[in-house]
mmCIF file of N, CA and C and ligand atoms in Angstrom:
data_model
loop_
_atom_site.group_PDB
_atom_site.id
_atom_site.type_symbol
_atom_site.label_atom_id
_atom_site.label_comp_id
_atom_site.label_asym_id
_atom_site.label_seq_id
_atom_site.Cartn_x
_atom_site.Cartn_y
_atom_site.Cartn_z
ATOM 1 N N MET A 1 39.066 -22.160 30.775
ATOM 2 C CA MET A 1 38.301 -22.995 29.827
ATOM 3 C C MET A 1 37.024 -22.308 29.379
ATOM 4 N N ARG A 2 36.307 -21.715 30.335
ATOM 5 C CA ARG A 2 35.063 -21.036 29.986
ATOM 6 C C ARG A 2 35.291 -19.921 28.958
ATOM 7 N N HIS A 3 36.320 -19.106 29.213
ATOM 8 C CA HIS A 3 36.616 -17.978 28.320
ATOM 9 C C HIS A 3 36.892 -18.436 26.898
ATOM 10 N N THR A 4 37.620 -19.493 26.785
ATOM 11 C CA THR A 4 37.994 -20.008 25.464
ATOM 12 C C THR A 4 36.745 -20.396 24.661
ATOM 13 N N LEU A 5 35.816 -21.036 25.354
ATOM 14 C CA LEU A 5 34.584 -21.468 24.676
ATOM 15 C C LEU A 5 33.766 -20.259 24.213
ATOM 16 N N LEU A 6 33.645 -19.262 25.103
ATOM 17 C CA LEU A 6 32.889 -18.046 24.751
ATOM 18 C C LEU A 6 33.494 -17.341 23.535
ATOM 19 N N LEU A 7 34.819 -17.205 23.564
ATOM 20 C CA LEU A 7 35.495 -16.530 22.448
ATOM 21 C C LEU A 7 35.283 -17.278 21.135
ATOM 22 N N ALA A 8 35.316 -18.582 21.213
ATOM 23 C CA ALA A 8 35.129 -19.388 20.007
ATOM 24 C C ALA A 8 33.717 -19.181 19.443
ATOM 25 N N LEU A 9 32.726 -19.131 20.326
ATOM 26 C CA LEU A 9 31.341 -18.915 19.888
ATOM 27 C C LEU A 9 31.166 -17.521 19.285
ATOM 28 N N LEU A 10 31.743 -16.518 19.968
ATOM 29 C CA LEU A 10 31.669 -15.136 19.476
ATOM 30 C C LEU A 10 32.306 -15.029 18.093
ATOM 31 N N GLY A 11 33.466 -15.668 17.974
ATOM 32 C CA GLY A 11 34.208 -15.606 16.725
ATOM 33 C C GLY A 11 33.399 -16.149 15.558
ATOM 34 N N SER A 12 32.759 -17.269 15.724
ATOM 35 C CA SER A 12 32.003 -17.859 14.620
ATOM 36 C C SER A 12 30.759 -17.032 14.304
ATOM 37 N N ALA A 13 30.150 -16.412 15.337
ATOM 38 C CA ALA A 13 28.978 -15.570 15.118
ATOM 39 C C ALA A 13 29.347 -14.343 14.291
ATOM 40 N N LEU A 14 30.492 -13.744 14.585
ATOM 41 C CA LEU A 14 30.941 -12.557 13.848
ATOM 42 C C LEU A 14 31.248 -12.902 12.393
ATOM 43 N N LEU A 15 31.893 -14.018 12.197
ATOM 44 C CA LEU A 15 32.241 -14.436 10.837
ATOM 45 C C LEU A 15 30.975 -14.661 9.991
ATOM 46 N N ALA A 16 29.980 -15.293 10.605
ATOM 47 C CA ALA A 16 28.732 -15.545 9.886
ATOM 48 C C ALA A 16 28.076 -14.230 9.497
ATOM 49 N N GLY A 17 28.121 -13.245 10.401
ATOM 50 C CA GLY A 17 27.533 -11.929 10.136
ATOM 51 C C GLY A 17 28.199 -11.262 8.959
ATOM 52 N N CYS A 18 29.516 -11.299 8.906
ATOM 53 C CA CYS A 18 30.266 -10.673 7.818
ATOM 54 C C CYS A 18 29.910 -11.297 6.480
ATOM 55 N N GLY A 19 29.795 -12.610 6.455
ATOM 56 C CA GLY A 19 29.499 -13.311 5.207
ATOM 57 C C GLY A 19 28.176 -12.865 4.619
ATOM 58 N N ASP A 20 27.169 -12.692 5.446
ATOM 59 C CA ASP A 20 25.848 -12.267 4.972
ATOM 60 C C ASP A 20 25.894 -10.876 4.350
ATOM 61 N N ASP A 21 26.609 -9.959 5.007
ATOM 62 C CA ASP A 21 26.703 -8.586 4.510
ATOM 63 C C ASP A 21 27.326 -8.540 3.117
ATOM 64 N N LYS A 22 28.392 -9.313 2.945
ATOM 65 C CA LYS A 22 29.092 -9.307 1.657
ATOM 66 C C LYS A 22 28.176 -9.779 0.527
ATOM 67 N N THR A 23 27.407 -10.816 0.773
ATOM 68 C CA THR A 23 26.529 -11.373 -0.248
ATOM 69 C C THR A 23 25.490 -10.334 -0.688
ATOM 70 N N THR A 24 24.893 -9.641 0.279
ATOM 71 C CA THR A 24 23.855 -8.657 -0.020
ATOM 72 C C THR A 24 24.432 -7.493 -0.830
ATOM 73 N N ALA A 25 25.606 -7.005 -0.401
ATOM 74 C CA ALA A 25 26.200 -5.833 -1.054
ATOM 75 C C ALA A 25 26.606 -6.150 -2.489
ATOM 76 N N ALA A 26 27.040 -7.358 -2.756
ATOM 77 C CA ALA A 26 27.547 -7.698 -4.084
ATOM 78 C C ALA A 26 26.417 -7.920 -5.087
ATOM 79 N N THR A 27 25.261 -8.389 -4.655
ATOM 80 C CA THR A 27 24.216 -8.752 -5.604
ATOM 81 C C THR A 27 23.220 -7.618 -5.873
ATOM 82 N N LYS A 28 23.086 -6.685 -4.926
ATOM 83 C CA LYS A 28 22.033 -5.676 -5.054
ATOM 84 C C LYS A 28 22.194 -4.696 -6.226
ATOM 85 N N PRO A 29 23.335 -4.001 -6.380
ATOM 86 C CA PRO A 29 23.439 -2.964 -7.418
ATOM 87 C C PRO A 29 23.218 -3.498 -8.827
ATOM 88 N N ALA A 30 23.682 -4.706 -9.117
ATOM 89 C CA ALA A 30 23.568 -5.258 -10.464
ATOM 90 C C ALA A 30 22.108 -5.436 -10.886
ATOM 91 N N SER A 31 21.284 -5.983 -10.003
ATOM 92 C CA SER A 31 19.888 -6.225 -10.359
ATOM 93 C C SER A 31 19.100 -4.918 -10.470
ATOM 94 N N ASP A 32 19.446 -3.932 -9.655
ATOM 95 C CA ASP A 32 18.770 -2.630 -9.728
ATOM 96 C C ASP A 32 19.041 -1.962 -11.074
ATOM 97 N N ALA A 33 20.278 -2.002 -11.530
ATOM 98 C CA ALA A 33 20.654 -1.361 -12.782
ATOM 99 C C ALA A 33 19.948 -2.023 -13.967
ATOM 100 N N ALA A 34 19.786 -3.332 -13.928
ATOM 101 C CA ALA A 34 19.154 -4.050 -15.019
ATOM 102 C C ALA A 34 17.678 -3.677 -15.159
ATOM 103 N N ALA A 35 17.016 -3.377 -14.054
ATOM 104 C CA ALA A 35 15.591 -3.062 -14.079
ATOM 105 C C ALA A 35 15.345 -1.612 -14.501
ATOM 106 N N GLU A 36 16.384 -0.801 -14.526
ATOM 107 C CA GLU A 36 16.187 0.629 -14.717
ATOM 108 C C GLU A 36 15.827 1.039 -16.145
ATOM 109 N N THR A 37 16.545 0.554 -17.145
ATOM 110 C CA THR A 37 16.302 1.014 -18.503
ATOM 111 C C THR A 37 15.640 -0.082 -19.339
ATOM 112 N N THR A 38 14.923 0.377 -20.380
ATOM 113 C CA THR A 38 14.274 -0.566 -21.285
ATOM 114 C C THR A 38 14.585 -0.151 -22.713
ATOM 115 N N SER A 39 14.484 -1.062 -23.654
ATOM 116 C CA SER A 39 14.691 -0.709 -25.059
ATOM 117 C C SER A 39 13.441 -1.039 -25.875
ATOM 118 N N THR A 40 12.373 -1.443 -25.193
ATOM 119 C CA THR A 40 11.124 -1.767 -25.881
ATOM 120 C C THR A 40 9.937 -1.164 -25.156
ATOM 121 N N ILE A 41 9.062 -0.495 -25.906
ATOM 122 C CA ILE A 41 7.780 -0.039 -25.353
ATOM 123 C C ILE A 41 6.693 -0.692 -26.195
ATOM 124 N N LYS A 42 5.974 -1.622 -25.613
ATOM 125 C CA LYS A 42 4.935 -2.344 -26.342
ATOM 126 C C LYS A 42 3.637 -1.541 -26.349
ATOM 127 N N ILE A 43 2.841 -1.728 -27.411
ATOM 128 C CA ILE A 43 1.488 -1.170 -27.432
ATOM 129 C C ILE A 43 0.518 -2.324 -27.647
ATOM 130 N N ALA A 44 -0.437 -2.465 -26.724
ATOM 131 C CA ALA A 44 -1.470 -3.491 -26.846
ATOM 132 C C ALA A 44 -2.742 -2.971 -26.185
ATOM 133 N N ASP A 45 -3.877 -3.181 -26.855
ATOM 134 C CA ASP A 45 -5.177 -2.720 -26.331
ATOM 135 C C ASP A 45 -5.149 -1.226 -25.977
ATOM 136 N N PHE A 46 -4.474 -0.430 -26.827
ATOM 137 C CA PHE A 46 -4.421 1.020 -26.672
ATOM 138 C C PHE A 46 -3.733 1.449 -25.379
ATOM 139 N N VAL A 47 -2.781 0.641 -24.931
ATOM 140 C CA VAL A 47 -2.027 0.962 -23.708
ATOM 141 C C VAL A 47 -0.529 0.781 -23.984
ATOM 142 N N TYR A 48 0.272 1.763 -23.534
ATOM 143 C CA TYR A 48 1.732 1.667 -23.628
ATOM 144 C C TYR A 48 2.258 0.869 -22.436
ATOM 145 N N ASP A 49 3.268 0.024 -22.695
ATOM 146 C CA ASP A 49 3.834 -0.785 -21.621
ATOM 147 C C ASP A 49 5.318 -1.008 -21.843
ATOM 148 N N PRO A 50 6.218 -0.595 -20.945
ATOM 149 C CA PRO A 50 5.891 0.005 -19.646
ATOM 150 C C PRO A 50 5.743 1.520 -19.763
ATOM 151 N N THR A 51 4.996 2.098 -18.876
ATOM 152 C CA THR A 51 4.957 3.542 -18.691
ATOM 153 C C THR A 51 4.757 3.832 -17.211
ATOM 154 N N PRO A 52 5.550 4.694 -16.608
ATOM 155 C CA PRO A 52 6.690 5.382 -17.221
ATOM 156 C C PRO A 52 7.830 4.418 -17.562
ATOM 157 N N ALA A 53 8.572 4.807 -18.601
ATOM 158 C CA ALA A 53 9.726 4.010 -19.023
ATOM 159 C C ALA A 53 10.983 4.865 -18.911
ATOM 160 N N THR A 54 12.116 4.203 -18.745
ATOM 161 C CA THR A 54 13.397 4.910 -18.709
ATOM 162 C C THR A 54 14.311 4.339 -19.788
ATOM 163 N N VAL A 55 14.862 5.234 -20.621
ATOM 164 C CA VAL A 55 15.781 4.819 -21.684
ATOM 165 C C VAL A 55 17.012 5.718 -21.657
ATOM 166 N N ARG A 56 18.033 5.334 -22.384
ATOM 167 C CA ARG A 56 19.235 6.169 -22.487
ATOM 168 C C ARG A 56 19.125 7.056 -23.722
ATOM 169 N N ALA A 57 19.695 8.253 -23.634
ATOM 170 C CA ALA A 57 19.711 9.173 -24.768
ATOM 171 C C ALA A 57 20.425 8.518 -25.943
ATOM 172 N N GLY A 58 19.820 8.613 -27.126
ATOM 173 C CA GLY A 58 20.423 8.046 -28.331
ATOM 174 C C GLY A 58 20.162 6.567 -28.520
ATOM 175 N N GLN A 59 19.523 5.950 -27.552
ATOM 176 C CA GLN A 59 19.242 4.515 -27.629
ATOM 177 C C GLN A 59 18.019 4.279 -28.512
ATOM 178 N N ARG A 60 18.077 3.251 -29.363
ATOM 179 C CA ARG A 60 16.947 2.919 -30.228
ATOM 180 C C ARG A 60 15.891 2.190 -29.410
ATOM 181 N N ILE A 61 14.669 2.703 -29.458
ATOM 182 C CA ILE A 61 13.552 2.083 -28.737
ATOM 183 C C ILE A 61 12.693 1.356 -29.760
ATOM 184 N N SER A 62 12.463 0.078 -29.542
ATOM 185 C CA SER A 62 11.617 -0.718 -30.420
ATOM 186 C C SER A 62 10.176 -0.622 -29.932
ATOM 187 N N ILE A 63 9.222 -0.442 -30.866
ATOM 188 C CA ILE A 63 7.819 -0.248 -30.478
ATOM 189 C C ILE A 63 6.911 -1.223 -31.235
ATOM 190 N N PRO A 64 6.740 -2.434 -30.726
ATOM 191 C CA PRO A 64 5.825 -3.377 -31.359
ATOM 192 C C PRO A 64 4.363 -3.027 -31.062
ATOM 193 N N ASN A 65 3.564 -2.958 -32.128
ATOM 194 C CA ASN A 65 2.140 -2.616 -31.999
ATOM 195 C C ASN A 65 1.305 -3.889 -32.213
ATOM 196 N N ALA A 66 0.711 -4.384 -31.147
ATOM 197 C CA ALA A 66 -0.063 -5.630 -31.217
ATOM 198 C C ALA A 66 -1.504 -5.389 -31.669
ATOM 199 N N ASP A 67 -1.913 -4.114 -31.742
ATOM 200 C CA ASP A 67 -3.291 -3.798 -32.139
ATOM 201 C C ASP A 67 -3.451 -3.806 -33.656
ATOM 202 N N ALA A 68 -4.706 -3.821 -34.112
ATOM 203 C CA ALA A 68 -4.989 -3.695 -35.540
ATOM 204 C C ALA A 68 -4.934 -2.227 -35.952
ATOM 205 N N ALA A 69 -5.198 -1.329 -35.005
ATOM 206 C CA ALA A 69 -5.196 0.115 -35.265
ATOM 207 C C ALA A 69 -3.775 0.671 -35.288
ATOM 208 N N PRO A 70 -3.539 1.734 -36.065
ATOM 209 C CA PRO A 70 -2.217 2.366 -36.061
ATOM 210 C C PRO A 70 -2.026 3.235 -34.815
ATOM 211 N N HIS A 71 -0.796 3.369 -34.378
ATOM 212 C CA HIS A 71 -0.490 4.207 -33.217
ATOM 213 C C HIS A 71 0.784 5.004 -33.472
ATOM 214 N N THR A 72 1.046 5.960 -32.590
ATOM 215 C CA THR A 72 2.319 6.696 -32.612
ATOM 216 C C THR A 72 2.777 6.919 -31.174
ATOM 217 N N ILE A 73 4.039 7.266 -31.024
ATOM 218 C CA ILE A 73 4.539 7.833 -29.769
ATOM 219 C C ILE A 73 4.997 9.229 -30.141
ATOM 220 N N THR A 74 4.203 10.227 -29.735
ATOM 221 C CA THR A 74 4.431 11.604 -30.137
ATOM 222 C C THR A 74 4.537 12.492 -28.906
ATOM 223 N N ASP A 75 5.578 13.290 -28.867
ATOM 224 C CA ASP A 75 5.775 14.219 -27.754
ATOM 225 C C ASP A 75 4.506 15.039 -27.542
ATOM 226 N N GLY A 76 3.967 14.980 -26.349
ATOM 227 C CA GLY A 76 2.727 15.694 -26.056
ATOM 228 C C GLY A 76 2.948 16.973 -25.285
ATOM 229 N N GLY A 77 4.180 17.296 -24.991
ATOM 230 C CA GLY A 77 4.489 18.513 -24.244
ATOM 231 C C GLY A 77 4.646 19.703 -25.166
ATOM 232 N N THR A 78 5.372 20.705 -24.741
ATOM 233 C CA THR A 78 5.593 21.895 -25.559
ATOM 234 C C THR A 78 6.529 21.547 -26.709
ATOM 235 N N GLY A 79 6.105 21.856 -27.908
ATOM 236 C CA GLY A 79 6.927 21.550 -29.081
ATOM 237 C C GLY A 79 6.916 20.073 -29.389
ATOM 238 N N LYS A 80 7.614 19.680 -30.435
ATOM 239 C CA LYS A 80 7.682 18.266 -30.809
ATOM 240 C C LYS A 80 9.117 17.795 -30.744
ATOM 241 N N ALA A 81 9.503 17.326 -29.558
ATOM 242 C CA ALA A 81 10.884 16.847 -29.371
ATOM 243 C C ALA A 81 11.102 15.526 -30.092
ATOM 244 N N PHE A 82 10.028 14.742 -30.267
ATOM 245 C CA PHE A 82 10.172 13.442 -30.930
ATOM 246 C C PHE A 82 8.822 12.968 -31.446
ATOM 247 N N ASP A 83 8.875 12.080 -32.433
ATOM 248 C CA ASP A 83 7.667 11.504 -33.023
ATOM 249 C C ASP A 83 8.050 10.202 -33.723
ATOM 250 N N SER A 84 7.403 9.125 -33.358
ATOM 251 C CA SER A 84 7.736 7.827 -33.965
ATOM 252 C C SER A 84 7.228 7.735 -35.397
ATOM 253 N N GLY A 85 6.272 8.608 -35.763
ATOM 254 C CA GLY A 85 5.576 8.441 -37.034
ATOM 255 C C GLY A 85 4.545 7.333 -36.869
ATOM 256 N N THR A 86 3.781 7.078 -37.931
ATOM 257 C CA THR A 86 2.717 6.074 -37.845
ATOM 258 C C THR A 86 3.290 4.668 -37.748
ATOM 259 N N ILE A 87 2.852 3.933 -36.735
ATOM 260 C CA ILE A 87 3.199 2.515 -36.613
ATOM 261 C C ILE A 87 1.933 1.734 -36.952
ATOM 262 N N LYS A 88 1.921 1.110 -38.130
ATOM 263 C CA LYS A 88 0.721 0.392 -38.582
ATOM 264 C C LYS A 88 0.394 -0.780 -37.666
ATOM 265 N N GLY A 89 -0.871 -1.231 -37.750
ATOM 266 C CA GLY A 89 -1.292 -2.382 -36.957
ATOM 267 C C GLY A 89 -0.424 -3.591 -37.209
ATOM 268 N N LYS A 90 -0.083 -4.303 -36.160
ATOM 269 C CA LYS A 90 0.733 -5.529 -36.211
ATOM 270 C C LYS A 90 2.145 -5.274 -36.726
ATOM 271 N N ALA A 91 2.564 -4.003 -36.748
ATOM 272 C CA ALA A 91 3.920 -3.668 -37.200
ATOM 273 C C ALA A 91 4.759 -3.195 -36.006
ATOM 274 N N THR A 92 6.051 -3.062 -36.236
ATOM 275 C CA THR A 92 6.942 -2.588 -35.182
ATOM 276 C C THR A 92 7.634 -1.320 -35.644
ATOM 277 N N GLY A 93 7.472 -0.247 -34.861
ATOM 278 C CA GLY A 93 8.129 1.015 -35.157
ATOM 279 C C GLY A 93 9.346 1.198 -34.274
ATOM 280 N N SER A 94 10.016 2.327 -34.453
ATOM 281 C CA SER A 94 11.154 2.612 -33.577
ATOM 282 C C SER A 94 11.282 4.112 -33.371
ATOM 283 N N LEU A 95 12.024 4.465 -32.357
ATOM 284 C CA LEU A 95 12.154 5.865 -31.958
ATOM 285 C C LEU A 95 13.475 6.034 -31.224
ATOM 286 N N THR A 96 14.142 7.155 -31.477
ATOM 287 C CA THR A 96 15.363 7.473 -30.746
ATOM 288 C C THR A 96 15.248 8.905 -30.248
ATOM 289 N N ILE A 97 15.469 9.111 -28.961
ATOM 290 C CA ILE A 97 15.392 10.452 -28.383
ATOM 291 C C ILE A 97 16.790 10.862 -27.935
ATOM 292 N N GLY A 98 17.258 11.980 -28.472
ATOM 293 C CA GLY A 98 18.636 12.384 -28.204
ATOM 294 C C GLY A 98 18.820 13.218 -26.963
ATOM 295 N N ARG A 99 17.771 13.931 -26.565
ATOM 296 C CA ARG A 99 17.938 14.866 -25.446
ATOM 297 C C ARG A 99 17.373 14.289 -24.156
ATOM 298 N N ALA A 100 18.191 14.356 -23.093
ATOM 299 C CA ALA A 100 17.766 13.849 -21.778
ATOM 300 C C ALA A 100 16.623 14.697 -21.233
ATOM 301 N N GLY A 101 15.745 14.056 -20.492
ATOM 302 C CA GLY A 101 14.626 14.758 -19.874
ATOM 303 C C GLY A 101 13.491 13.791 -19.617
ATOM 304 N N THR A 102 12.416 14.303 -19.023
ATOM 305 C CA THR A 102 11.223 13.495 -18.806
ATOM 306 C C THR A 102 10.105 14.075 -19.654
ATOM 307 N N TYR A 103 9.513 13.229 -20.468
ATOM 308 C CA TYR A 103 8.528 13.690 -21.444
ATOM 309 C C TYR A 103 7.197 12.951 -21.277
ATOM 310 N N ALA A 104 6.110 13.698 -21.433
ATOM 311 C CA ALA A 104 4.789 13.086 -21.539
ATOM 312 C C ALA A 104 4.508 12.931 -23.025
ATOM 313 N N TYR A 105 3.994 11.782 -23.421
ATOM 314 C CA TYR A 105 3.693 11.595 -24.837
ATOM 315 C C TYR A 105 2.290 11.029 -25.025
ATOM 316 N N ILE A 106 1.802 11.133 -26.240
ATOM 317 C CA ILE A 106 0.464 10.657 -26.585
ATOM 318 C C ILE A 106 0.521 9.912 -27.920
ATOM 319 N N CYS A 107 -0.613 9.313 -28.279
ATOM 320 C CA CYS A 107 -0.772 8.770 -29.622
ATOM 321 C C CYS A 107 -1.491 9.828 -30.451
ATOM 322 N N GLU A 108 -0.928 10.117 -31.620
ATOM 323 C CA GLU A 108 -1.498 11.169 -32.461
ATOM 324 C C GLU A 108 -2.927 10.825 -32.895
ATOM 325 N N PHE A 109 -3.210 9.543 -33.098
ATOM 326 C CA PHE A 109 -4.541 9.123 -33.543
ATOM 327 C C PHE A 109 -5.517 8.978 -32.378
ATOM 328 N N HIS A 110 -4.985 8.667 -31.216
ATOM 329 C CA HIS A 110 -5.824 8.411 -30.038
ATOM 330 C C HIS A 110 -5.251 9.194 -28.859
ATOM 331 N N PRO A 111 -5.545 10.487 -28.775
ATOM 332 C CA PRO A 111 -4.908 11.341 -27.750
ATOM 333 C C PRO A 111 -5.205 10.917 -26.310
ATOM 334 N N PHE A 112 -6.175 10.030 -26.133
ATOM 335 C CA PHE A 112 -6.434 9.521 -24.770
ATOM 336 C C PHE A 112 -5.361 8.532 -24.345
ATOM 337 N N MET A 113 -4.583 8.045 -25.293
ATOM 338 C CA MET A 113 -3.451 7.169 -24.951
ATOM 339 C C MET A 113 -2.319 8.035 -24.459
ATOM 340 N N LYS A 114 -1.919 7.829 -23.219
ATOM 341 C CA LYS A 114 -0.883 8.664 -22.629
ATOM 342 C C LYS A 114 0.249 7.806 -22.059
ATOM 343 N N GLY A 115 1.465 8.318 -22.184
ATOM 344 C CA GLY A 115 2.616 7.632 -21.607
ATOM 345 C C GLY A 115 3.639 8.642 -21.125
ATOM 346 N N GLU A 116 4.628 8.146 -20.400
ATOM 347 C CA GLU A 116 5.701 9.006 -19.929
ATOM 348 C C GLU A 116 7.032 8.284 -20.111
ATOM 349 N N ILE A 117 8.026 9.047 -20.548
ATOM 350 C CA ILE A 117 9.343 8.456 -20.767
ATOM 351 C C ILE A 117 10.421 9.373 -20.194
ATOM 352 N N THR A 118 11.352 8.769 -19.495
ATOM 353 C CA THR A 118 12.505 9.503 -18.959
ATOM 354 C C THR A 118 13.728 9.074 -19.742
ATOM 355 N N VAL A 119 14.437 10.066 -20.279
ATOM 356 C CA VAL A 119 15.642 9.809 -21.059
ATOM 357 C C VAL A 119 16.849 10.242 -20.227
ATOM 358 N N THR A 120 17.740 9.308 -19.955
ATOM 359 C CA THR A 120 18.935 9.625 -19.158
ATOM 360 C C THR A 120 20.145 9.747 -20.075
ATOM 361 N N LYS A 121 21.157 10.488 -19.630
ATOM 362 C CA LYS A 121 22.362 10.714 -20.444
ATOM 363 C C LYS A 121 23.199 9.462 -20.537
HETATM 364 CU CU1 CU B 1 -3.156 5.097 -31.154
#
């Protein structure tokens, strides 16, 4: 009788353990992937948000400018891999980067504005 009771308790404890593991494994990867890439880089108060940002190669990035001043997202590294052009105050610009890599960028009008973007394949 004693053995039967112990086995029954052990059995239910093991089953409960398995159930918890399955729940964690199934929900984790999906939420991580969703947080990884963005399709919008906002500009407000002379600050890029988010930075650093991660986007996919060839993906259109929307750039809403909440300031009255014009801004750009311009490759600040060697050469000019990309340039959003002038985004007027209260307007929304866009940018598409075709080549994968990690880039530091600046605003052409306000070089103290700095951002970083990682482009994945
Ligand atoms: Cu600017």
